[in-house]
Every structure is written in structure tokens, then in C-alpha cells.
mmCIF file with all atom_site columns, C-alpha atoms in Angstrom:
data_model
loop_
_atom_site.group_PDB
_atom_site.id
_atom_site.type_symbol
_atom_site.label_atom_id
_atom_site.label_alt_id
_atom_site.label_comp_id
_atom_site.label_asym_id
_atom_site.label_entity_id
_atom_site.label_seq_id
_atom_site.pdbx_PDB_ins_code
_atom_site.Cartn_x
_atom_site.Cartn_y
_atom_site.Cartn_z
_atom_site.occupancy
_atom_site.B_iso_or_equiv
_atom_site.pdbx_formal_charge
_atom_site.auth_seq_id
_atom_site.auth_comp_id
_atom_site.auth_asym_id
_atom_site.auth_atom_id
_atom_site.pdbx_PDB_model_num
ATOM 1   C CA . UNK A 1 1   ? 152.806 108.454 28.241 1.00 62.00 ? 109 UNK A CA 1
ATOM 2   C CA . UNK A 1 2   ? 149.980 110.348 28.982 1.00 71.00 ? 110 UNK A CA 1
ATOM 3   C CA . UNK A 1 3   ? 148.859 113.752 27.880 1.00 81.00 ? 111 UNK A CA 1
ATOM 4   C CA . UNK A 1 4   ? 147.422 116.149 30.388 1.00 82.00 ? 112 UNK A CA 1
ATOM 5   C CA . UNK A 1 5   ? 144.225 118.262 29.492 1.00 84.00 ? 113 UNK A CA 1
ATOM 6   C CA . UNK A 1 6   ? 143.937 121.221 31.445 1.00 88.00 ? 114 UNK A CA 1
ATOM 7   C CA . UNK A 1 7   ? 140.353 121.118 32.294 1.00 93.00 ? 115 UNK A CA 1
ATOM 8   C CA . UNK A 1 8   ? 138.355 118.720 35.024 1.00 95.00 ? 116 UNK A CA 1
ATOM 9   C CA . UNK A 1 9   ? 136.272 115.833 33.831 1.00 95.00 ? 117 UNK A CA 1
ATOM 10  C CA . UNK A 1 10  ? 133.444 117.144 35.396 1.00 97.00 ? 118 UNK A CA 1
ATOM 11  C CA . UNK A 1 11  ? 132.734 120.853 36.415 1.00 97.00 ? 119 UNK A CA 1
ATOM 12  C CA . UNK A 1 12  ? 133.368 121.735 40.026 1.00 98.00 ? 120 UNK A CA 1
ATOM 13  C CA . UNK A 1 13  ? 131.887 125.501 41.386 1.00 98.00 ? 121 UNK A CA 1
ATOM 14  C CA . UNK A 1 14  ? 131.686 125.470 44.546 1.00 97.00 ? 122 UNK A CA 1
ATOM 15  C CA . UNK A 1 15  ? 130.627 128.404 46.210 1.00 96.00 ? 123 UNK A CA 1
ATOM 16  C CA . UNK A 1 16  ? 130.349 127.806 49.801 1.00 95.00 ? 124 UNK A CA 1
ATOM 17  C CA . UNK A 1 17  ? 133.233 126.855 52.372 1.00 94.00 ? 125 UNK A CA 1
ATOM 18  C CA . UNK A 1 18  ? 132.589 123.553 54.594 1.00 95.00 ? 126 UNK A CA 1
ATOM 19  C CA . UNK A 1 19  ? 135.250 122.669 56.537 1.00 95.00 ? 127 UNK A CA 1
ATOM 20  C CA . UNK A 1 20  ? 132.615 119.824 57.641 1.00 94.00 ? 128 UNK A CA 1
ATOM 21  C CA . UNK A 1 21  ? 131.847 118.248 54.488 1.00 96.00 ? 129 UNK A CA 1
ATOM 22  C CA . UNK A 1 22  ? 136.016 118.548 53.647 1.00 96.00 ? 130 UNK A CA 1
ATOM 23  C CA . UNK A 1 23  ? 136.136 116.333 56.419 1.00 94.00 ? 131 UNK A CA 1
ATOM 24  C CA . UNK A 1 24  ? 134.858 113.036 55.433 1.00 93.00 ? 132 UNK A CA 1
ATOM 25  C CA . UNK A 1 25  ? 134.962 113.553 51.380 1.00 97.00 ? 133 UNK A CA 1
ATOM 26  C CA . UNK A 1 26  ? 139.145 113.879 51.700 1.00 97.00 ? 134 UNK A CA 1
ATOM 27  C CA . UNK A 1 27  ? 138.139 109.761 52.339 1.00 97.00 ? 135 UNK A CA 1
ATOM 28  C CA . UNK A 1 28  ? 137.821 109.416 48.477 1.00 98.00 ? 136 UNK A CA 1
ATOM 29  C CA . UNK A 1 29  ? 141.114 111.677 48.400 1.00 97.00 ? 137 UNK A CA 1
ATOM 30  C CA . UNK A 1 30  ? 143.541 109.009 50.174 1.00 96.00 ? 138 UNK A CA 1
ATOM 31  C CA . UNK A 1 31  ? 141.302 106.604 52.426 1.00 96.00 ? 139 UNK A CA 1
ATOM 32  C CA . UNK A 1 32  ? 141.354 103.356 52.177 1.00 95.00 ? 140 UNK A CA 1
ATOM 33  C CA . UNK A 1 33  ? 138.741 103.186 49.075 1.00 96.00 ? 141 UNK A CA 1
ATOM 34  C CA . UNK A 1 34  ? 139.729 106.508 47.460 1.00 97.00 ? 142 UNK A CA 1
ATOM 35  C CA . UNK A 1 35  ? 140.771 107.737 44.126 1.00 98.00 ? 143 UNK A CA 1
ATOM 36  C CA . UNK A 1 36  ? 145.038 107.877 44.918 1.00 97.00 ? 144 UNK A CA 1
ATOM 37  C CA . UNK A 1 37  ? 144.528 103.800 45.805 1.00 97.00 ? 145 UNK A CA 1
ATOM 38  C CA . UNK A 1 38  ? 142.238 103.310 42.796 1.00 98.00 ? 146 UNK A CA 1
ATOM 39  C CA . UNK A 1 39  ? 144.802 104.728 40.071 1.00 97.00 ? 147 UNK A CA 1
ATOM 40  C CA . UNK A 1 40  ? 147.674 103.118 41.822 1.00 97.00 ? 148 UNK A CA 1
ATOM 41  C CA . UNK A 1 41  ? 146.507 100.039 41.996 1.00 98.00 ? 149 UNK A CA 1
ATOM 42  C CA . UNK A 1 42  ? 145.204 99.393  38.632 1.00 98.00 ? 150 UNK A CA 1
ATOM 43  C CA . UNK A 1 43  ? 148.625 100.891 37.319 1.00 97.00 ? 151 UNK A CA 1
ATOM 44  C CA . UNK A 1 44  ? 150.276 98.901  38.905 1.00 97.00 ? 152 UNK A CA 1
ATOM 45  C CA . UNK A 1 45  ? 148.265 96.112  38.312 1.00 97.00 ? 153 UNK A CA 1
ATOM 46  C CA . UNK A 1 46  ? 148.314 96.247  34.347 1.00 97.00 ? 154 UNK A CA 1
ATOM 47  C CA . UNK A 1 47  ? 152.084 95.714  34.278 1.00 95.00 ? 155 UNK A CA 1
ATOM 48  C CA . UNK A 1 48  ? 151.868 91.975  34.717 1.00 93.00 ? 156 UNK A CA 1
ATOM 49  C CA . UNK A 1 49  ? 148.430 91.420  33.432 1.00 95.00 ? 157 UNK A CA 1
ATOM 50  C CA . UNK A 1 50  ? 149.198 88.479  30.783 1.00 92.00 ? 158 UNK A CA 1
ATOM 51  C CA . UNK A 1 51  ? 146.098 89.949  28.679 1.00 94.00 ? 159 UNK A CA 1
ATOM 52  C CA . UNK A 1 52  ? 146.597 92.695  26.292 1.00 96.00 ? 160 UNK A CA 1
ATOM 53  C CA . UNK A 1 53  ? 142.684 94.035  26.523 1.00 97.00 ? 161 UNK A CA 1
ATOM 54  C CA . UNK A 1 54  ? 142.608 93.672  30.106 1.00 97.00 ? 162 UNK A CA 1
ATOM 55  C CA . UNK A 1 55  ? 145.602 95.494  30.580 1.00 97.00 ? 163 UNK A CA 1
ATOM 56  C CA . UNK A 1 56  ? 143.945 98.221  28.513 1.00 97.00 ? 164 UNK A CA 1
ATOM 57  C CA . UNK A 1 57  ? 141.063 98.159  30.543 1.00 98.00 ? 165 UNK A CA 1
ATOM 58  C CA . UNK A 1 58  ? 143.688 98.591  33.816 1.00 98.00 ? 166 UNK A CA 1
ATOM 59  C CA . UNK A 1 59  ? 145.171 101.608 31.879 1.00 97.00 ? 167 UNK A CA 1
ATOM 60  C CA . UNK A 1 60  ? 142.310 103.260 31.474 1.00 97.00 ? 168 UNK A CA 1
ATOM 61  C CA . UNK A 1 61  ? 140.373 103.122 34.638 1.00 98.00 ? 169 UNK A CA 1
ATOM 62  C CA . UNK A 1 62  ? 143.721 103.845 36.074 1.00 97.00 ? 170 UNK A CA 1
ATOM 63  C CA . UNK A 1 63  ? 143.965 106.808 34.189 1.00 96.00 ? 171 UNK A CA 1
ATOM 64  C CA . UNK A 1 64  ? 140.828 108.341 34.447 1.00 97.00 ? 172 UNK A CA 1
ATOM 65  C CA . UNK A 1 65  ? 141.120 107.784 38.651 1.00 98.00 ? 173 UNK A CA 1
ATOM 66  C CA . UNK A 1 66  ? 144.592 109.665 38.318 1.00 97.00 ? 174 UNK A CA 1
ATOM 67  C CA . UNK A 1 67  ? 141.203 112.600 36.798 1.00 97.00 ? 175 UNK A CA 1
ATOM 68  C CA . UNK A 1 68  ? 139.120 111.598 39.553 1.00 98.00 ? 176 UNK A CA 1
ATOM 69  C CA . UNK A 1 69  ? 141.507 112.353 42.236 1.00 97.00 ? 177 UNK A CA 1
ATOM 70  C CA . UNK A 1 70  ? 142.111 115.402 40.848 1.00 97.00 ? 178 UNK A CA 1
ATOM 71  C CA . UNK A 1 71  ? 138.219 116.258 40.502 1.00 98.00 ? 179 UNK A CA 1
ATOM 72  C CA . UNK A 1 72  ? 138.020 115.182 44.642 1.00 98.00 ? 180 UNK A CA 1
ATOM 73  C CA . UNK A 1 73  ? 141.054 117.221 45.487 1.00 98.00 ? 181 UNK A CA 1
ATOM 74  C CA . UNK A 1 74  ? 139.271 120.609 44.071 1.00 98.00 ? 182 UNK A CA 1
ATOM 75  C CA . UNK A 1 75  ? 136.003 120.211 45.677 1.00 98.00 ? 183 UNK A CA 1
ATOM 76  C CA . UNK A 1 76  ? 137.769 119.544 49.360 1.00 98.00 ? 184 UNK A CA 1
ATOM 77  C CA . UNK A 1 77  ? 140.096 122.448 48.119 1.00 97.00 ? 185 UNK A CA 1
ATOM 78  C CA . UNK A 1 78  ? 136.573 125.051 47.460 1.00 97.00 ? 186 UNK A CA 1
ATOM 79  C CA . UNK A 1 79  ? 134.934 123.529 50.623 1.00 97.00 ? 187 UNK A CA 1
ATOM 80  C CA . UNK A 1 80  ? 138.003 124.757 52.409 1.00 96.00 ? 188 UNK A CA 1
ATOM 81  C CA . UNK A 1 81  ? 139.397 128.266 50.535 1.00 94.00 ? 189 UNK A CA 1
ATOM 82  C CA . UNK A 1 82  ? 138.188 131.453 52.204 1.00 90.00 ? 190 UNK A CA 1
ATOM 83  C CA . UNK A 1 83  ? 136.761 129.875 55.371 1.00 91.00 ? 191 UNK A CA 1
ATOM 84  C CA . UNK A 1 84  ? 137.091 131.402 58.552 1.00 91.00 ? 192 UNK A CA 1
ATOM 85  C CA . UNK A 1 85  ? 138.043 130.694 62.287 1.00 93.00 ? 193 UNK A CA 1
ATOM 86  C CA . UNK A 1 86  ? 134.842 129.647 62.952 1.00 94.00 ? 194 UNK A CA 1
ATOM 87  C CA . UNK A 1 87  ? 133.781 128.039 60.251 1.00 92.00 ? 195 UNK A CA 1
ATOM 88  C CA . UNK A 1 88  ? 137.196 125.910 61.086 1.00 93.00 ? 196 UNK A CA 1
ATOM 89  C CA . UNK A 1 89  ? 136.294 125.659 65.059 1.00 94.00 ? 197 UNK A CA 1
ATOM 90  C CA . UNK A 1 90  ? 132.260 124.654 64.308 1.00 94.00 ? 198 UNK A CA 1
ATOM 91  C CA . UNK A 1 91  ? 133.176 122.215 62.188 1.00 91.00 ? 199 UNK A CA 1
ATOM 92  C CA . UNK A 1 92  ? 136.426 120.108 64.550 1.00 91.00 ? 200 UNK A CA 1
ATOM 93  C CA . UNK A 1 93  ? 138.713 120.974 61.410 1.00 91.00 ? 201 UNK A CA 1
ATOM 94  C CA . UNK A 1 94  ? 141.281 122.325 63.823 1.00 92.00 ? 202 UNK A CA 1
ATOM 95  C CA . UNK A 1 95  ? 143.310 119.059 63.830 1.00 91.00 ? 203 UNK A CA 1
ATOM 96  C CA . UNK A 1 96  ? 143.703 119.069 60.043 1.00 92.00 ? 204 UNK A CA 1
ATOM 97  C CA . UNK A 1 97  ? 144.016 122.572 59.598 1.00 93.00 ? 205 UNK A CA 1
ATOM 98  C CA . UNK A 1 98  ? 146.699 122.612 62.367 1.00 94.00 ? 206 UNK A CA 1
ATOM 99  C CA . UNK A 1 99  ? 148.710 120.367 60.277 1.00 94.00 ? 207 UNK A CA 1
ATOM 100 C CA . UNK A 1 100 ? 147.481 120.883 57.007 1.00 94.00 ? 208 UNK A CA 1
ATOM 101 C CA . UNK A 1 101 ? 146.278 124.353 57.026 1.00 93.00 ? 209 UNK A CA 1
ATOM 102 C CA . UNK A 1 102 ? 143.931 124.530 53.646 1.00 93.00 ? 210 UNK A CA 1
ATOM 103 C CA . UNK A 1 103 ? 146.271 122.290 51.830 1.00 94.00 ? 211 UNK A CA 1
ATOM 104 C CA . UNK A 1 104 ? 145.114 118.807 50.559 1.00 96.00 ? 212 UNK A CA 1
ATOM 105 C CA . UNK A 1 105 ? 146.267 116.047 51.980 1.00 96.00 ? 213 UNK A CA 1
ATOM 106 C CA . UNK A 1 106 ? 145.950 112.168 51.485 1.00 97.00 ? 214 UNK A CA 1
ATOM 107 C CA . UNK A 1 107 ? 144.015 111.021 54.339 1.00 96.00 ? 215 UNK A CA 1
ATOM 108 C CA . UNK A 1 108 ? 140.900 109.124 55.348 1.00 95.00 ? 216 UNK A CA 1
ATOM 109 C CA . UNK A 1 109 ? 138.272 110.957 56.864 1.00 93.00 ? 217 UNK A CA 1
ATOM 110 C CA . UNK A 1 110 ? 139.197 109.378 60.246 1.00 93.00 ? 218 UNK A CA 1
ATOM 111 C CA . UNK A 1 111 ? 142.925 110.965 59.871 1.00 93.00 ? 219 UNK A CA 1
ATOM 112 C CA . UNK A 1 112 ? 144.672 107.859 59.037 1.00 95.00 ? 220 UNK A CA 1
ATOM 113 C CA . UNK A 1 113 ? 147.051 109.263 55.714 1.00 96.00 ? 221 UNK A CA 1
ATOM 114 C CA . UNK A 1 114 ? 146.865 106.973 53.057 1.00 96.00 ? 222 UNK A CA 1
ATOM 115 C CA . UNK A 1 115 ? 148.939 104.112 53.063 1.00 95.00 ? 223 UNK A CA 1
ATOM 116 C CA . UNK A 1 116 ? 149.079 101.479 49.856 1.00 94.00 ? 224 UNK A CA 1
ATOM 117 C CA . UNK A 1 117 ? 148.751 98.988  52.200 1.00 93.00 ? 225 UNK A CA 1
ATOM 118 C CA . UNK A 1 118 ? 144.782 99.115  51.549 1.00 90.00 ? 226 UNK A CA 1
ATOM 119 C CA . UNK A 1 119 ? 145.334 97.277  47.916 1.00 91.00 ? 227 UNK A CA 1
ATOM 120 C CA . UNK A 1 120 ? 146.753 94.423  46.534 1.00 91.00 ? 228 UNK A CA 1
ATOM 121 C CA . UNK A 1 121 ? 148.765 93.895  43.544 1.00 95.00 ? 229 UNK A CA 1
ATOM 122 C CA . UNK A 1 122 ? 149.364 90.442  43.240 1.00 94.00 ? 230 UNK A CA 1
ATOM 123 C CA . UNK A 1 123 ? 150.506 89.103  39.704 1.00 92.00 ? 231 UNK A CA 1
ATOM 124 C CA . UNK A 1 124 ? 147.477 86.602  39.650 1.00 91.00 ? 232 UNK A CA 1
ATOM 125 C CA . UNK A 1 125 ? 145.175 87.833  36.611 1.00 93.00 ? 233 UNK A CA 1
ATOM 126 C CA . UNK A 1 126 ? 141.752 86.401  38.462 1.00 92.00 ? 234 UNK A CA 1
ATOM 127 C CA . UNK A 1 127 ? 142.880 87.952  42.095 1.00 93.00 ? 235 UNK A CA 1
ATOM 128 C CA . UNK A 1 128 ? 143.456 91.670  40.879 1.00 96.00 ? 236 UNK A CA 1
ATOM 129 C CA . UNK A 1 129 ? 140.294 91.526  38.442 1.00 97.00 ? 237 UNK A CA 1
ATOM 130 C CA . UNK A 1 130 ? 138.237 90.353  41.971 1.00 96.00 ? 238 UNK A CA 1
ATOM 131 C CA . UNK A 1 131 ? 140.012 92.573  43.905 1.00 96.00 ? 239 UNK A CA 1
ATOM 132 C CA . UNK A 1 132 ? 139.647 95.720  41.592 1.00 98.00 ? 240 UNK A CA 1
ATOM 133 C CA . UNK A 1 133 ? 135.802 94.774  41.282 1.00 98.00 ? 241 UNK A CA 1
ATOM 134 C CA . UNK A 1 134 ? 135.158 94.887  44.856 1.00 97.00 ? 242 UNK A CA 1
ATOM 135 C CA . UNK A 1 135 ? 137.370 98.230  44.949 1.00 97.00 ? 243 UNK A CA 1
ATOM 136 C CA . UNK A 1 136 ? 135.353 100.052 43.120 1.00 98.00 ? 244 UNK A CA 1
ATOM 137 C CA . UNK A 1 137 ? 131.680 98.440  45.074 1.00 98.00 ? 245 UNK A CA 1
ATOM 138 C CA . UNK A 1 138 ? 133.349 99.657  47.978 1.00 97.00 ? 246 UNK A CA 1
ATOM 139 C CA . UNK A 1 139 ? 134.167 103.123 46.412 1.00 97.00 ? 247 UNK A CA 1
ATOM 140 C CA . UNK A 1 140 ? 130.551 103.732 45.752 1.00 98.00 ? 248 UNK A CA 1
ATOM 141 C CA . UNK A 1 141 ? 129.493 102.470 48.346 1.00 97.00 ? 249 UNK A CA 1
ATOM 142 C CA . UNK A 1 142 ? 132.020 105.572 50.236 1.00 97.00 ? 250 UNK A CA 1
ATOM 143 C CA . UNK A 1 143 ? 130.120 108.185 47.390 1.00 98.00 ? 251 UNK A CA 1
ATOM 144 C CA . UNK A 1 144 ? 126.338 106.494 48.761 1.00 98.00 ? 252 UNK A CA 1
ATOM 145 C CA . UNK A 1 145 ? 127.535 107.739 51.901 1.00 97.00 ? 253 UNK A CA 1
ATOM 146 C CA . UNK A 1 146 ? 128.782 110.909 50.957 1.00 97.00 ? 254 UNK A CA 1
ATOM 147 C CA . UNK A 1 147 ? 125.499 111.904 49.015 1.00 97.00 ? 255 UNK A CA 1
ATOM 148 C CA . UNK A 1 148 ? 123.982 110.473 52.714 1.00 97.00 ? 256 UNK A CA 1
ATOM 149 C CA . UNK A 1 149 ? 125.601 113.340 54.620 1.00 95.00 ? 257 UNK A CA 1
ATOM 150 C CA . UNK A 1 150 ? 125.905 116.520 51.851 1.00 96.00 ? 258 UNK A CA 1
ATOM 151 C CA . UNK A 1 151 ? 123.552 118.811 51.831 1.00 95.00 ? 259 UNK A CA 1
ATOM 152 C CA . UNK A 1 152 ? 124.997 121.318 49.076 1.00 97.00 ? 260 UNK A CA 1
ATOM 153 C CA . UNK A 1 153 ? 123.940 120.792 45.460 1.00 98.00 ? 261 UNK A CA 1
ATOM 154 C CA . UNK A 1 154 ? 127.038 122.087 44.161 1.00 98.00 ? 262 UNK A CA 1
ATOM 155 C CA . UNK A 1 155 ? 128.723 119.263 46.253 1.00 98.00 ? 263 UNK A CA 1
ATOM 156 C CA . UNK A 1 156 ? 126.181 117.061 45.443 1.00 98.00 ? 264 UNK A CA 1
ATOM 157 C CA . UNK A 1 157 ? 126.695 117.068 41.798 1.00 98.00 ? 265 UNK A CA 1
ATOM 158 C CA . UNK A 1 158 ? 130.037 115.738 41.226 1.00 98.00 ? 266 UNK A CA 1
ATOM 159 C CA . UNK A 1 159 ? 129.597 113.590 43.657 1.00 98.00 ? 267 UNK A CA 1
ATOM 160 C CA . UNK A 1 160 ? 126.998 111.843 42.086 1.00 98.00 ? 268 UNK A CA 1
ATOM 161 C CA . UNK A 1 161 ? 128.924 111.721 38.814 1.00 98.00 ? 269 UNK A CA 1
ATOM 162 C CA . UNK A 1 162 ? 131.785 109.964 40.361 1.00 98.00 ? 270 UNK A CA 1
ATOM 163 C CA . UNK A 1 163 ? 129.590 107.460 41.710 1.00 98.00 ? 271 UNK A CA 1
ATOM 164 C CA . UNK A 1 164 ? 128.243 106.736 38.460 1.00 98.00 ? 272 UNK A CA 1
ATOM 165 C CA . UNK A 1 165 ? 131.842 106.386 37.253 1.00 98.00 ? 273 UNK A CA 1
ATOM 166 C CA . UNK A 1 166 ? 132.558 103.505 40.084 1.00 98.00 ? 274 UNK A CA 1
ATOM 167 C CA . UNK A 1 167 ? 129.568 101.781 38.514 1.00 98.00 ? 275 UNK A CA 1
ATOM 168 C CA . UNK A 1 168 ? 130.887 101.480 34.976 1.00 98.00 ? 276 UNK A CA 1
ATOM 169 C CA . UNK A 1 169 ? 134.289 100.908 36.667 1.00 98.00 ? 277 UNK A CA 1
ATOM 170 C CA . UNK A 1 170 ? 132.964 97.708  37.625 1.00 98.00 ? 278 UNK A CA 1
ATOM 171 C CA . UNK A 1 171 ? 131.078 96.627  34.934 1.00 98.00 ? 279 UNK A CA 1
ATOM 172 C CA . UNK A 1 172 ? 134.590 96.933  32.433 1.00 98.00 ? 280 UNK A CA 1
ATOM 173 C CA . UNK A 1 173 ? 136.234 94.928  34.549 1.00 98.00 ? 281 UNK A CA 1
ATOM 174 C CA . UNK A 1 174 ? 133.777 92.541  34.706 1.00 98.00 ? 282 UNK A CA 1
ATOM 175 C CA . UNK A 1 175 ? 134.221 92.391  31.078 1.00 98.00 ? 283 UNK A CA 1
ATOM 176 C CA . UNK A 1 176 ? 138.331 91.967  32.107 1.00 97.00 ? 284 UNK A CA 1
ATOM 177 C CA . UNK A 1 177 ? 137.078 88.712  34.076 1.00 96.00 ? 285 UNK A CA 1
ATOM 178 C CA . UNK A 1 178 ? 135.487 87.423  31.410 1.00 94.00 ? 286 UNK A CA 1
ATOM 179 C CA . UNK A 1 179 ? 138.395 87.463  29.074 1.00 94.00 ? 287 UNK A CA 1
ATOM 180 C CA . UNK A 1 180 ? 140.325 86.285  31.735 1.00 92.00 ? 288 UNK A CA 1
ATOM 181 C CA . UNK A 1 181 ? 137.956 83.322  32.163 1.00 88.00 ? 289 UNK A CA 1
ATOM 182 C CA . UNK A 1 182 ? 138.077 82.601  28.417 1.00 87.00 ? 290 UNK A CA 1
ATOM 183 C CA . UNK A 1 183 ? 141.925 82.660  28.304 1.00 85.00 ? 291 UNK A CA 1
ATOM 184 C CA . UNK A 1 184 ? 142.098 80.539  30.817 1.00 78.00 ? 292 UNK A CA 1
ATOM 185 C CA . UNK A 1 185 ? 141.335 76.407  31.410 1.00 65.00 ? 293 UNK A CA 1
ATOM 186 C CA . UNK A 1 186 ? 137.424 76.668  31.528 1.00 55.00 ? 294 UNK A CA 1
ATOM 187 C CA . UNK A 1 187 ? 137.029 73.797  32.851 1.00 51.00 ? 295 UNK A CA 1
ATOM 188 C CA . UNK A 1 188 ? 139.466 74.449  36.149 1.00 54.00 ? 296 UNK A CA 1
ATOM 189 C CA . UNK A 1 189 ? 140.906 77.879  36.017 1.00 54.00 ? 297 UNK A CA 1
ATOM 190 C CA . UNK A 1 190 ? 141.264 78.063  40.182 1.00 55.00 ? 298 UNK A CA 1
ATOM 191 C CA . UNK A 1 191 ? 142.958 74.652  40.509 1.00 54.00 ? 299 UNK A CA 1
ATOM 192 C CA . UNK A 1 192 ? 145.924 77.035  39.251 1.00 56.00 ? 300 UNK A CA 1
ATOM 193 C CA . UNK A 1 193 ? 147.512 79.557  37.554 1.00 58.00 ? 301 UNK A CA 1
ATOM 194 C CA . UNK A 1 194 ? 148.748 78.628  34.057 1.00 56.00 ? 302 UNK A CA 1
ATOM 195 C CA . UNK A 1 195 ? 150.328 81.845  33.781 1.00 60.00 ? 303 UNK A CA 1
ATOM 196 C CA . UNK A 1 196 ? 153.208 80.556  36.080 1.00 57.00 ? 304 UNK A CA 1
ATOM 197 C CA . UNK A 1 197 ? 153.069 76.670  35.615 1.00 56.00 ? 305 UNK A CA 1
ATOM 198 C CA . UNK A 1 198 ? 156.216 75.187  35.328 1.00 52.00 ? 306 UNK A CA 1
ATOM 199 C CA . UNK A 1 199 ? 155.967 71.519  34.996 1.00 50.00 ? 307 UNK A CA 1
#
């Protein structure tokens, strides 16, 4: 159960439409590295995690990417509110807005909508905890890019924050690996998994 807070994690104002940054930052929106796979993912991943604190950590990160979607959906939403025909037409946001008009949805900034086949949720403690690490390298490694192309401070700002957010993303569940490790045969934890050894 979670309880909603009606305010952003981090203040958004933008103030100027572009239809052209929109474009690519929708990525982190439902790409294949974006917030929607993020908070799915570790959701899903923290109902068989055999560890009580790393399934904590799972809930949390999960939760707070559920807060970073929502924090990438309104700045695509002010880069696209009030713009006009050719603001749309400059910036080859005719496709989307065709289908889409100014609505947000899950996409990569190639077009592809999101599809959960971009993560894994596998049961195996040590797979997820790799696989969520490298998620969230690869997630700021999409915001390094993002900051590579924006040229609006007001953009540039939350961007930055969410980046910074990937960063300690990784780090917790480095700590999750850890515990993992300990809880585990030390000695040969990847011969196999003792979660599901039935001999």
C-alpha cells in the first residue's frame, strides 16, 4: 500500500515548448531503459526475493521510479503544451502528434512503445540484483545523453537530478548484492542456487 503525495519529487517549470527535446526524453518515459521498466521491474522483482532487506531495497527504488516516471511524464508534457504547428513541423513531431496529439505516451525515442520485454524478472536473487545494477548504468547513461543534447536549463535541471538518482540506485543495490553474497555459500554461490535446491 502506498500513499500518494500530491507534489513532484523534484520541481518541474518549464516554460518553453520543444516538441524536439519531447522527442528523445519520452526514452526515459517507456524506452527500453526508462522509468515505467525501472518500477516494474524491481516490483516485480521483490516478490520472490528470499531476503527481507533486499526486498526492501526493491520496494523502494521501485517506488520512487513509479515518482520518477511521473517527474519525466510532466517535463515531456510542458515541452509539448501550447506549442504550435510549427513548432510541431520544425521539430518531425508530426508522427507522434498524429497519433498521440500532446498526450504522453510510453515510447522510446525511436517510436518503439514500451514493451516489458526489455527486463528480466527471473526468481534468481544474484541475476535480478546484476540485472537491476546494470539497469540503472544504462539509465544514466540515457540521462548523460540527454544533458548531451538539451540546451534549456529548466530541462536541464531535473534532468540532472534524476541522473543523480540512477547513481544511488546503483550503489543500494550494490549493497542488495552484498547481502545476497553473505546469505549465500561464500565459498560457491554460482555453482547454484540454494534457494531452490532440492536434493
Amino acid at each position: 500500500m502506498w500513499m500518494y503525495e500530491r507534489r513532484l519529487e523534484y520541481p518541474i517549470k518549464i516554460k518553453n515548448p520543444n516538441p524536439a527535446l519531447a522527442k528523445f526524453i519520452i526514452s526515459q518515459y517507456g524506452g527500453p531503459h526508462g522509468e515505467l521498466g525501472a518500477s516494474l521491474r524491481y516490483l516485480s522483482q521483490r516478490c520472490s526475493m528470499p531476503y527481507r532487506q533486499v526486498a526492501g531495497i526493491l520496494n523502494d527504488i521501485g517506488t520512487e521510479e513509479l515518482g520518477h516516471l511521473e517527474m519525466v511524464c510532466t517535463i515531456v508534457h510542458q515541452l509539448t503544451r501550447n506549442m504550435t504547428m510549427e513548432q510541431i513541423k520544425e521539430a518531425g513531431f508530426q508522427e507522434y502528434f498524429v497519433d498521440h496529439t500532446a498526450g504522453v505516451y510510453p515510447q522510446a525515442a525511436s517510436g518503439m512503445p514500451f514493451s516489458a520485454s526489455t527486463f528480466a524478472v527471473t526468481g534468481d536473487a544474484i541475476a535480478d540484483i546484476q540485472e537491476d545494477m546494470a539497469a540503472e548504468q544504462k539509465a544514466r547513461l540515457t540521462y548523460d545523453n540527454i544533458l548531451r543534447m538539451a540546451d534549456d536549463p529548466d530541462v536541464i535541471d531535473p534532468i540532472r537530478f534524476l541522473r543523480e538518482r540512477e547513481i544511488v540506485h546503483y550503489q543500494r543495490f550494490g549493497e542488495g548484492l552484498r547481502i545476497i553474497q553473505d546469505n549465500l555459500d561464500k565459498k560457491n554461490f554460482y555453482a547454484f542456487n540454494p534457494e531452490f535446491d532440492r536434493r
